[in-house]
GROMACS .gro file of C-alpha atoms in nm:
model
  425
    1UNK     CA    1  -0.249   0.039   4.393
    2UNK     CA    2   0.106   0.256   4.359
    3UNK     CA    3   0.063   0.641   4.395
    4UNK     CA    4   0.427   0.714   4.300
    5UNK     CA    5   0.371   0.473   3.995
    6UNK     CA    6   0.325   0.659   3.684
    7UNK     CA    7   0.066   0.491   3.392
    8UNK     CA    8   0.317   0.651   3.107
    9UNK     CA    9   0.706   0.798   3.141
   10UNK     CA   10   0.781   0.995   2.813
   11UNK     CA   11   1.096   1.068   2.702
   12UNK     CA   12   1.074   1.376   2.491
   13UNK     CA   13   0.873   1.698   2.503
   14UNK     CA   14   0.902   1.823   2.199
   15UNK     CA   15   0.533   1.729   1.935
   16UNK     CA   16   0.595   1.404   2.001
   17UNK     CA   17   0.627   1.379   2.344
   18UNK     CA   18   0.375   1.619   2.385
   19UNK     CA   19   0.071   1.466   2.119
   20UNK     CA   20   0.121   1.174   2.340
   21UNK     CA   21   0.148   1.370   2.669
   22UNK     CA   22  -0.186   1.532   2.613
   23UNK     CA   23  -0.391   1.236   2.458
   24UNK     CA   24  -0.265   1.039   2.754
   25UNK     CA   25  -0.363   1.296   3.035
   26UNK     CA   26  -0.702   1.334   2.902
   27UNK     CA   27  -0.776   0.964   2.939
   28UNK     CA   28  -0.669   0.972   3.227
   29UNK     CA   29  -0.429   0.870   3.295
   30UNK     CA   30  -0.117   0.990   3.484
   31UNK     CA   31   0.199   1.060   3.267
   32UNK     CA   32   0.490   1.197   3.310
   33UNK     CA   33   0.703   1.420   3.065
   34UNK     CA   34   1.071   1.424   3.084
   35UNK     CA   35   1.255   1.666   2.865
   36UNK     CA   36   1.672   1.733   2.898
   37UNK     CA   37   1.641   2.152   2.731
   38UNK     CA   38   1.467   2.438   2.845
   39UNK     CA   39   1.201   2.498   2.622
   40UNK     CA   40   1.196   2.710   2.426
   41UNK     CA   41   1.487   2.669   2.197
   42UNK     CA   42   1.617   2.633   1.867
   43UNK     CA   43   1.473   2.364   1.624
   44UNK     CA   44   1.483   2.252   1.238
   45UNK     CA   45   1.161   2.125   1.137
   46UNK     CA   46   0.869   2.410   1.035
   47UNK     CA   47   0.702   2.268   0.741
   48UNK     CA   48   0.378   2.078   0.848
   49UNK     CA   49   0.184   1.888   0.664
   50UNK     CA   50  -0.218   1.875   0.581
   51UNK     CA   51  -0.339   1.537   0.738
   52UNK     CA   52  -0.261   1.661   1.111
   53UNK     CA   53  -0.475   1.953   1.132
   54UNK     CA   54  -0.725   1.619   1.234
   55UNK     CA   55  -0.496   1.558   1.567
   56UNK     CA   56  -0.472   1.943   1.637
   57UNK     CA   57  -0.848   1.837   1.653
   58UNK     CA   58  -0.812   1.610   1.846
   59UNK     CA   59  -0.512   1.778   2.165
   60UNK     CA   60  -0.735   2.134   2.129
   61UNK     CA   61  -0.505   2.280   1.997
   62UNK     CA   62  -0.638   2.481   1.638
   63UNK     CA   63  -0.714   2.781   1.777
   64UNK     CA   64  -0.410   2.831   1.968
   65UNK     CA   65  -0.249   2.775   1.627
   66UNK     CA   66  -0.466   2.946   1.455
   67UNK     CA   67  -0.317   3.218   1.594
   68UNK     CA   68   0.003   3.190   1.586
   69UNK     CA   69   0.125   3.062   1.273
   70UNK     CA   70   0.140   3.145   0.870
   71UNK     CA   71  -0.112   2.839   0.718
   72UNK     CA   72   0.017   2.618   0.462
   73UNK     CA   73  -0.204   2.563   0.129
   74UNK     CA   74   0.123   2.377  -0.088
   75UNK     CA   75   0.416   2.417  -0.172
   76UNK     CA   76   0.645   2.524  -0.520
   77UNK     CA   77   0.914   2.253  -0.623
   78UNK     CA   78   1.096   2.439  -0.922
   79UNK     CA   79   1.417   2.293  -1.185
   80UNK     CA   80   1.727   2.442  -1.042
   81UNK     CA   81   1.765   2.506  -1.437
   82UNK     CA   82   1.488   2.739  -1.417
   83UNK     CA   83   1.296   2.614  -1.682
   84UNK     CA   84   1.009   2.437  -1.473
   85UNK     CA   85   0.790   2.536  -1.188
   86UNK     CA   86   0.508   2.430  -1.039
   87UNK     CA   87   0.304   2.513  -0.721
   88UNK     CA   88   0.053   2.251  -0.570
   89UNK     CA   89  -0.214   2.291  -0.328
   90UNK     CA   90  -0.305   2.068  -0.131
   91UNK     CA   91  -0.737   2.088  -0.169
   92UNK     CA   92  -0.605   1.912  -0.526
   93UNK     CA   93  -0.473   1.568  -0.360
   94UNK     CA   94  -0.658   1.295  -0.453
   95UNK     CA   95  -1.006   1.297  -0.257
   96UNK     CA   96  -0.850   1.586  -0.022
   97UNK     CA   97  -1.047   1.657   0.251
   98UNK     CA   98  -0.774   1.857   0.420
   99UNK     CA   99  -0.666   2.235   0.257
  100UNK     CA  100  -0.378   2.355   0.502
  101UNK     CA  101  -0.124   2.304   0.743
  102UNK     CA  102   0.084   2.601   0.884
  103UNK     CA  103   0.404   2.770   0.882
  104UNK     CA  104   0.569   2.757   1.190
  105UNK     CA  105   0.856   2.857   1.398
  106UNK     CA  106   0.928   2.520   1.580
  107UNK     CA  107   1.023   2.704   1.952
  108UNK     CA  108   0.743   2.831   1.933
  109UNK     CA  109   0.507   2.557   1.824
  110UNK     CA  110   0.794   2.307   2.052
  111UNK     CA  111   0.630   2.539   2.354
  112UNK     CA  112   0.339   2.568   2.272
  113UNK     CA  113   0.225   2.156   2.237
  114UNK     CA  114   0.406   2.165   2.557
  115UNK     CA  115   0.227   2.430   2.769
  116UNK     CA  116  -0.087   2.270   2.677
  117UNK     CA  117   0.011   1.899   2.752
  118UNK     CA  118   0.078   2.066   3.169
  119UNK     CA  119  -0.290   2.192   3.050
  120UNK     CA  120  -0.444   1.950   3.020
  121UNK     CA  121  -0.353   1.694   3.302
  122UNK     CA  122   0.043   1.581   3.263
  123UNK     CA  123   0.310   1.677   3.397
  124UNK     CA  124   0.624   1.798   3.251
  125UNK     CA  125   0.965   1.805   3.361
  126UNK     CA  126   1.194   1.999   3.134
  127UNK     CA  127   1.578   2.031   3.169
  128UNK     CA  128   1.568   1.628   3.283
  129UNK     CA  129   1.765   1.443   3.160
  130UNK     CA  130   1.728   1.024   3.163
  131UNK     CA  131   2.033   0.882   3.305
  132UNK     CA  132   1.996   0.516   3.353
  133UNK     CA  133   1.669   0.287   3.239
  134UNK     CA  134   1.598  -0.056   3.475
  135UNK     CA  135   1.346  -0.263   3.255
  136UNK     CA  136   1.090  -0.523   3.551
  137UNK     CA  137   0.843  -0.743   3.510
  138UNK     CA  138   0.583  -0.453   3.539
  139UNK     CA  139   0.755  -0.136   3.548
  140UNK     CA  140   1.004   0.038   3.411
  141UNK     CA  141   1.297   0.266   3.715
  142UNK     CA  142   1.409   0.545   3.539
  143UNK     CA  143   1.699   0.766   3.714
  144UNK     CA  144   1.703   1.092   3.574
  145UNK     CA  145   1.905   1.459   3.685
  146UNK     CA  146   1.807   1.802   3.703
  147UNK     CA  147   1.987   2.063   3.548
  148UNK     CA  148   2.072   2.146   3.915
  149UNK     CA  149   2.227   1.809   3.944
  150UNK     CA  150   1.966   1.682   4.163
  151UNK     CA  151   1.927   1.282   4.116
  152UNK     CA  152   1.651   1.073   4.102
  153UNK     CA  153   1.442   0.767   4.060
  154UNK     CA  154   1.107   0.766   3.888
  155UNK     CA  155   0.914   0.459   3.828
  156UNK     CA  156   0.631   0.394   3.507
  157UNK     CA  157   0.407   0.091   3.353
  158UNK     CA  158   0.551   0.228   3.004
  159UNK     CA  159   0.814   0.332   2.871
  160UNK     CA  160   0.714   0.631   2.577
  161UNK     CA  161   1.045   0.740   2.337
  162UNK     CA  162   0.995   1.137   2.229
  163UNK     CA  163   1.410   1.152   2.253
  164UNK     CA  164   1.411   1.242   1.892
  165UNK     CA  165   1.728   1.202   1.808
  166UNK     CA  166   1.846   1.127   2.050
  167UNK     CA  167   1.697   0.826   2.012
  168UNK     CA  168   1.743   0.708   2.390
  169UNK     CA  169   1.597   0.316   2.340
  170UNK     CA  170   1.799   0.253   1.972
  171UNK     CA  171   2.119   0.324   2.128
  172UNK     CA  172   2.038   0.171   2.424
  173UNK     CA  173   1.953  -0.232   2.276
  174UNK     CA  174   2.216  -0.108   1.955
  175UNK     CA  175   1.894  -0.082   1.750
  176UNK     CA  176   1.972   0.251   1.524
  177UNK     CA  177   2.064   0.147   1.164
  178UNK     CA  178   2.167   0.404   0.937
  179UNK     CA  179   2.080   0.460   0.553
  180UNK     CA  180   2.420   0.458   0.341
  181UNK     CA  181   2.302   0.537   0.035
  182UNK     CA  182   2.120   0.830   0.221
  183UNK     CA  183   2.395   1.005   0.429
  184UNK     CA  184   2.348   1.389   0.354
  185UNK     CA  185   2.441   1.742   0.483
  186UNK     CA  186   2.217   1.974   0.510
  187UNK     CA  187   2.341   2.288   0.698
  188UNK     CA  188   2.015   2.617   0.725
  189UNK     CA  189   1.952   2.962   0.881
  190UNK     CA  190   1.678   3.272   0.921
  191UNK     CA  191   1.629   3.531   0.685
  192UNK     CA  192   1.456   3.887   0.754
  193UNK     CA  193   1.345   4.074   0.443
  194UNK     CA  194   1.288   3.763   0.169
  195UNK     CA  195   1.104   3.898  -0.118
  196UNK     CA  196   0.763   3.696  -0.194
  197UNK     CA  197   0.515   3.608  -0.419
  198UNK     CA  198   0.143   3.801  -0.378
  199UNK     CA  199  -0.162   3.616  -0.207
  200UNK     CA  200  -0.185   3.277  -0.033
  201UNK     CA  201   0.151   3.186  -0.294
  202UNK     CA  202   0.341   3.376  -0.042
  203UNK     CA  203   0.233   3.080   0.275
  204UNK     CA  204   0.435   2.814   0.000
  205UNK     CA  205   0.752   2.667   0.124
  206UNK     CA  206   0.982   2.640  -0.210
  207UNK     CA  207   1.176   2.376  -0.294
  208UNK     CA  208   1.513   2.391  -0.594
  209UNK     CA  209   1.603   2.114  -0.702
  210UNK     CA  210   1.970   2.118  -0.903
  211UNK     CA  211   2.105   1.773  -0.936
  212UNK     CA  212   2.339   1.761  -0.654
  213UNK     CA  213   2.135   1.991  -0.361
  214UNK     CA  214   1.810   2.109  -0.322
  215UNK     CA  215   1.711   2.431  -0.166
  216UNK     CA  216   1.401   2.478   0.087
  217UNK     CA  217   1.289   2.833   0.103
  218UNK     CA  218   0.977   2.763   0.398
  219UNK     CA  219   0.802   3.142   0.507
  220UNK     CA  220   0.717   3.141   0.878
  221UNK     CA  221   0.583   3.491   1.011
  222UNK     CA  222   0.521   3.760   0.778
  223UNK     CA  223   0.879   3.840   0.757
  224UNK     CA  224   1.085   3.558   0.889
  225UNK     CA  225   1.198   3.300   0.642
  226UNK     CA  226   1.367   2.954   0.652
  227UNK     CA  227   1.658   2.884   0.401
  228UNK     CA  228   1.801   2.574   0.438
  229UNK     CA  229   2.029   2.340   0.172
  230UNK     CA  230   2.097   2.032   0.084
  231UNK     CA  231   2.400   1.829  -0.024
  232UNK     CA  232   2.584   1.490  -0.007
  233UNK     CA  233   2.833   1.465   0.356
  234UNK     CA  234   3.047   1.322   0.187
  235UNK     CA  235   3.087   1.641  -0.104
  236UNK     CA  236   3.027   1.895   0.180
  237UNK     CA  237   3.325   1.761   0.388
  238UNK     CA  238   3.599   1.814  -0.006
  239UNK     CA  239   3.450   2.151  -0.042
  240UNK     CA  240   3.643   2.247   0.307
  241UNK     CA  241   3.399   2.506   0.372
  242UNK     CA  242   3.272   2.681   0.791
  243UNK     CA  243   2.871   2.633   0.759
  244UNK     CA  244   2.795   2.992   0.734
  245UNK     CA  245   3.056   3.008   0.426
  246UNK     CA  246   2.929   2.662   0.261
  247UNK     CA  247   2.544   2.897   0.316
  248UNK     CA  248   2.607   3.145   0.122
  249UNK     CA  249   2.790   3.037  -0.084
  250UNK     CA  250   2.556   2.764  -0.262
  251UNK     CA  251   2.240   3.062  -0.226
  252UNK     CA  252   2.515   3.318  -0.456
  253UNK     CA  253   2.568   3.050  -0.725
  254UNK     CA  254   2.136   2.984  -0.753
  255UNK     CA  255   1.960   3.239  -0.891
  256UNK     CA  256   1.643   3.105  -0.803
  257UNK     CA  257   1.723   3.168  -0.413
  258UNK     CA  258   1.974   3.497  -0.499
  259UNK     CA  259   1.673   3.634  -0.695
  260UNK     CA  260   1.413   3.677  -0.409
  261UNK     CA  261   1.703   3.772  -0.128
  262UNK     CA  262   1.889   4.037  -0.187
  263UNK     CA  263   1.781   4.217   0.078
  264UNK     CA  264   1.791   3.949   0.328
  265UNK     CA  265   1.896   4.015   0.592
  266UNK     CA  266   1.981   3.716   0.862
  267UNK     CA  267   1.910   3.705   1.161
  268UNK     CA  268   2.036   3.375   1.316
  269UNK     CA  269   2.313   3.184   1.359
  270UNK     CA  270   2.381   2.980   1.089
  271UNK     CA  271   2.305   2.558   1.154
  272UNK     CA  272   2.444   2.242   1.003
  273UNK     CA  273   2.317   1.890   1.078
  274UNK     CA  274   2.513   1.547   0.902
  275UNK     CA  275   2.420   1.191   0.876
  276UNK     CA  276   2.046   1.188   1.000
  277UNK     CA  277   1.858   0.912   0.784
  278UNK     CA  278   1.836   0.624   1.026
  279UNK     CA  279   1.579   0.395   1.094
  280UNK     CA  280   1.576   0.177   1.489
  281UNK     CA  281   1.482  -0.241   1.397
  282UNK     CA  282   1.208  -0.316   1.664
  283UNK     CA  283   0.951   0.009   1.772
  284UNK     CA  284   0.809  -0.146   2.068
  285UNK     CA  285   0.914  -0.367   2.363
  286UNK     CA  286   0.734  -0.553   2.635
  287UNK     CA  287   0.744  -0.210   2.767
  288UNK     CA  288   0.833   0.061   2.549
  289UNK     CA  289   0.777   0.232   2.245
  290UNK     CA  290   0.993   0.454   1.977
  291UNK     CA  291   0.749   0.806   1.831
  292UNK     CA  292   0.896   1.009   1.539
  293UNK     CA  293   1.231   1.067   1.542
  294UNK     CA  294   1.337   0.804   1.746
  295UNK     CA  295   1.242   0.565   1.579
  296UNK     CA  296   1.336   0.697   1.262
  297UNK     CA  297   1.445   0.992   1.046
  298UNK     CA  298   1.379   0.924   0.627
  299UNK     CA  299   1.511   1.284   0.478
  300UNK     CA  300   1.357   1.655   0.541
  301UNK     CA  301   1.236   1.715   0.239
  302UNK     CA  302   0.854   1.679   0.219
  303UNK     CA  303   0.818   1.798   0.595
  304UNK     CA  304   0.831   1.403   0.706
  305UNK     CA  305   0.931   1.456   1.043
  306UNK     CA  306   0.677   1.665   1.198
  307UNK     CA  307   0.385   1.436   1.072
  308UNK     CA  308   0.563   1.144   1.159
  309UNK     CA  309   0.603   1.236   1.486
  310UNK     CA  310   0.309   1.358   1.583
  311UNK     CA  311   0.097   1.091   1.337
  312UNK     CA  312   0.335   0.839   1.508
  313UNK     CA  313   0.259   0.995   1.922
  314UNK     CA  314  -0.117   0.949   1.867
  315UNK     CA  315  -0.129   0.569   1.758
  316UNK     CA  316   0.104   0.550   2.058
  317UNK     CA  317  -0.166   0.705   2.273
  318UNK     CA  318  -0.368   0.513   2.145
  319UNK     CA  319  -0.221   0.158   2.214
  320UNK     CA  320  -0.085   0.217   2.495
  321UNK     CA  321  -0.442   0.396   2.676
  322UNK     CA  322  -0.588   0.028   2.568
  323UNK     CA  323  -0.346  -0.218   2.662
  324UNK     CA  324  -0.374   0.018   3.067
  325UNK     CA  325  -0.714  -0.154   3.020
  326UNK     CA  326  -0.628  -0.486   2.903
  327UNK     CA  327  -0.318  -0.557   2.957
  328UNK     CA  328  -0.368  -0.901   2.733
  329UNK     CA  329  -0.407  -0.730   2.432
  330UNK     CA  330  -0.050  -0.536   2.431
  331UNK     CA  331   0.115  -0.759   2.170
  332UNK     CA  332  -0.127  -0.789   1.971
  333UNK     CA  333  -0.175  -0.396   1.998
  334UNK     CA  334   0.212  -0.326   2.033
  335UNK     CA  335   0.282  -0.484   1.684
  336UNK     CA  336   0.031  -0.304   1.533
  337UNK     CA  337   0.153   0.011   1.566
  338UNK     CA  338   0.496  -0.063   1.524
  339UNK     CA  339   0.362  -0.221   1.124
  340UNK     CA  340   0.164   0.088   1.074
  341UNK     CA  341   0.438   0.331   1.187
  342UNK     CA  342   0.690   0.108   0.921
  343UNK     CA  343   0.451   0.145   0.658
  344UNK     CA  344   0.439   0.590   0.656
  345UNK     CA  345   0.801   0.517   0.672
  346UNK     CA  346   0.841   0.290   0.411
  347UNK     CA  347   0.612   0.529   0.191
  348UNK     CA  348   0.866   0.773   0.294
  349UNK     CA  349   1.150   0.622   0.185
  350UNK     CA  350   1.020   0.484  -0.097
  351UNK     CA  351   1.010   0.876  -0.238
  352UNK     CA  352   1.272   0.996  -0.103
  353UNK     CA  353   1.487   0.738  -0.304
  354UNK     CA  354   1.341   0.857  -0.654
  355UNK     CA  355   1.336   1.209  -0.537
  356UNK     CA  356   1.813   1.080  -0.466
  357UNK     CA  357   1.841   0.833  -0.644
  358UNK     CA  358   1.653   0.948  -0.993
  359UNK     CA  359   1.694   1.335  -0.976
  360UNK     CA  360   1.632   1.419  -1.304
  361UNK     CA  361   1.383   1.216  -1.425
  362UNK     CA  362   1.199   1.263  -1.062
  363UNK     CA  363   1.256   1.616  -1.141
  364UNK     CA  364   1.126   1.585  -1.528
  365UNK     CA  365   0.789   1.397  -1.420
  366UNK     CA  366   0.723   1.565  -1.133
  367UNK     CA  367   0.689   1.928  -1.347
  368UNK     CA  368   0.498   1.815  -1.594
  369UNK     CA  369   0.171   1.694  -1.363
  370UNK     CA  370  -0.072   1.481  -1.562
  371UNK     CA  371  -0.468   1.498  -1.516
  372UNK     CA  372  -0.462   1.173  -1.664
  373UNK     CA  373  -0.583   0.918  -1.489
  374UNK     CA  374  -0.507   1.155  -1.089
  375UNK     CA  375  -0.205   1.045  -1.087
  376UNK     CA  376  -0.127   1.392  -1.026
  377UNK     CA  377  -0.337   1.489  -0.695
  378UNK     CA  378  -0.197   1.159  -0.541
  379UNK     CA  379   0.101   1.233  -0.625
  380UNK     CA  380   0.026   1.547  -0.407
  381UNK     CA  381  -0.192   1.320  -0.154
  382UNK     CA  382   0.085   1.160  -0.039
  383UNK     CA  383   0.286   1.521  -0.040
  384UNK     CA  384  -0.003   1.567   0.173
  385UNK     CA  385   0.066   1.304   0.414
  386UNK     CA  386  -0.189   1.060   0.268
  387UNK     CA  387   0.076   0.726   0.372
  388UNK     CA  388  -0.118   0.563   0.112
  389UNK     CA  389  -0.279   0.268   0.192
  390UNK     CA  390  -0.637   0.266   0.012
  391UNK     CA  391  -0.590   0.094  -0.390
  392UNK     CA  392  -0.686   0.398  -0.545
  393UNK     CA  393  -0.356   0.611  -0.437
  394UNK     CA  394  -0.167   0.246  -0.429
  395UNK     CA  395  -0.163   0.194  -0.794
  396UNK     CA  396  -0.170   0.551  -0.872
  397UNK     CA  397   0.124   0.600  -0.756
  398UNK     CA  398   0.301   0.231  -0.893
  399UNK     CA  399   0.247   0.418  -1.219
  400UNK     CA  400   0.372   0.757  -1.115
  401UNK     CA  401   0.734   0.524  -1.041
  402UNK     CA  402   0.678   0.329  -1.344
  403UNK     CA  403   0.681   0.685  -1.510
  404UNK     CA  404   0.953   0.776  -1.310
  405UNK     CA  405   1.223   0.471  -1.377
  406UNK     CA  406   1.159   0.462  -1.787
  407UNK     CA  407   1.159   0.856  -1.851
  408UNK     CA  408   1.540   0.720  -1.813
  409UNK     CA  409   1.527   0.510  -2.128
  410UNK     CA  410   1.166   0.721  -2.306
  411UNK     CA  411   1.120   1.120  -2.257
  412UNK     CA  412   0.786   1.064  -2.125
  413UNK     CA  413   0.848   1.470  -2.022
  414UNK     CA  414   1.063   1.750  -2.211
  415UNK     CA  415   1.428   1.696  -2.028
  416UNK     CA  416   1.602   1.925  -1.767
  417UNK     CA  417   1.964   2.014  -1.727
  418UNK     CA  418   1.900   2.086  -1.298
  419UNK     CA  419   2.178   2.298  -1.330
  420UNK     CA  420   2.229   2.680  -1.240
  421UNK     CA  421   2.177   3.020  -1.486
  422UNK     CA  422   2.491   3.220  -1.455
  423UNK     CA  423   2.377   3.538  -1.258
  424UNK     CA  424   2.270   3.781  -1.464
  425UNK     CA  425   2.185   3.503  -1.763
   0.00000   0.00000   0.00000
């Protein structure tokens, strides 16, 4: 046996990479994680979903997460006009078995998971960038360079791409396809002294939906809050504003955000990102798999990003562990993995398309939930991370989309303008 040969090389040490590394190391596999940055580092994607909690239990990090981060019991979605709002709690989801997740500061969360991977037996190399890839018949050869410009080479039987939006293999094989109808711009920052609701409601993510933009408000600690806005990239560029000026202007124009920010103090730089919706056409090859954002990213709405990373990483780790035991299963198991990840992305893509393409009708139906046939409970379950494979959820989601579509022609729910009221009105 080649003692220098790793079982799996993982590119990227974010939630996907660290989740896969921990599970593979616990299974006795020789794993190396190559992360080009030095943790902790700022990252967006701070609101988690309950369906990740089972994986956290399996990783053995629940106690660490409980000590470090705020619980998240649900969310609040509001129409920008201020006439309708709905709070939803994960405990009320269809056949719910999980009632909470976490709101996290990603710099701390990602570092915690990566440190846990190291403690679990994975080799972790930070400030290490992959500069070359060569696929051989029985292994993958990687050229790497560290922060001090030292170059070296490692080899592994399989490669797991967890490189995030860098999508190392997507660019290497030219597999990345953008969603032209979802080209959005996002601007965001952290603030102190945001007013909050009392009790458990203080942990809810607040989303405010307007006609041409939507806002998020995510409580990260007892005092710190993440604030952001998403809109069409083309519309933002037409405004010719800096990200700092844009965020200040957008908040001032939306009373449902400004009312809680009268004493707010910005405590981070203003960050921005654009055109972030894409998917790779192929997620596996003979010696590799893609995980999380490296496979694709739909949209920040509904907090699916970290959930997708952790879900796909767990499935990828289990797939590789089984393939390493018997490589005759590789084609079947890799195909099964790719189909399962594509299916979950399709679930969220349908939700996101309705959110943007039929924004008014979506809000009108969503903000008037009905207990009839437990449709609202099924939507809640999908928002919690249920991928909707069961027929019981599928047909209820079909009905929800049917009502959203028909709302344009028949007002099942009261009409909403989604236009903010003038400040002081």
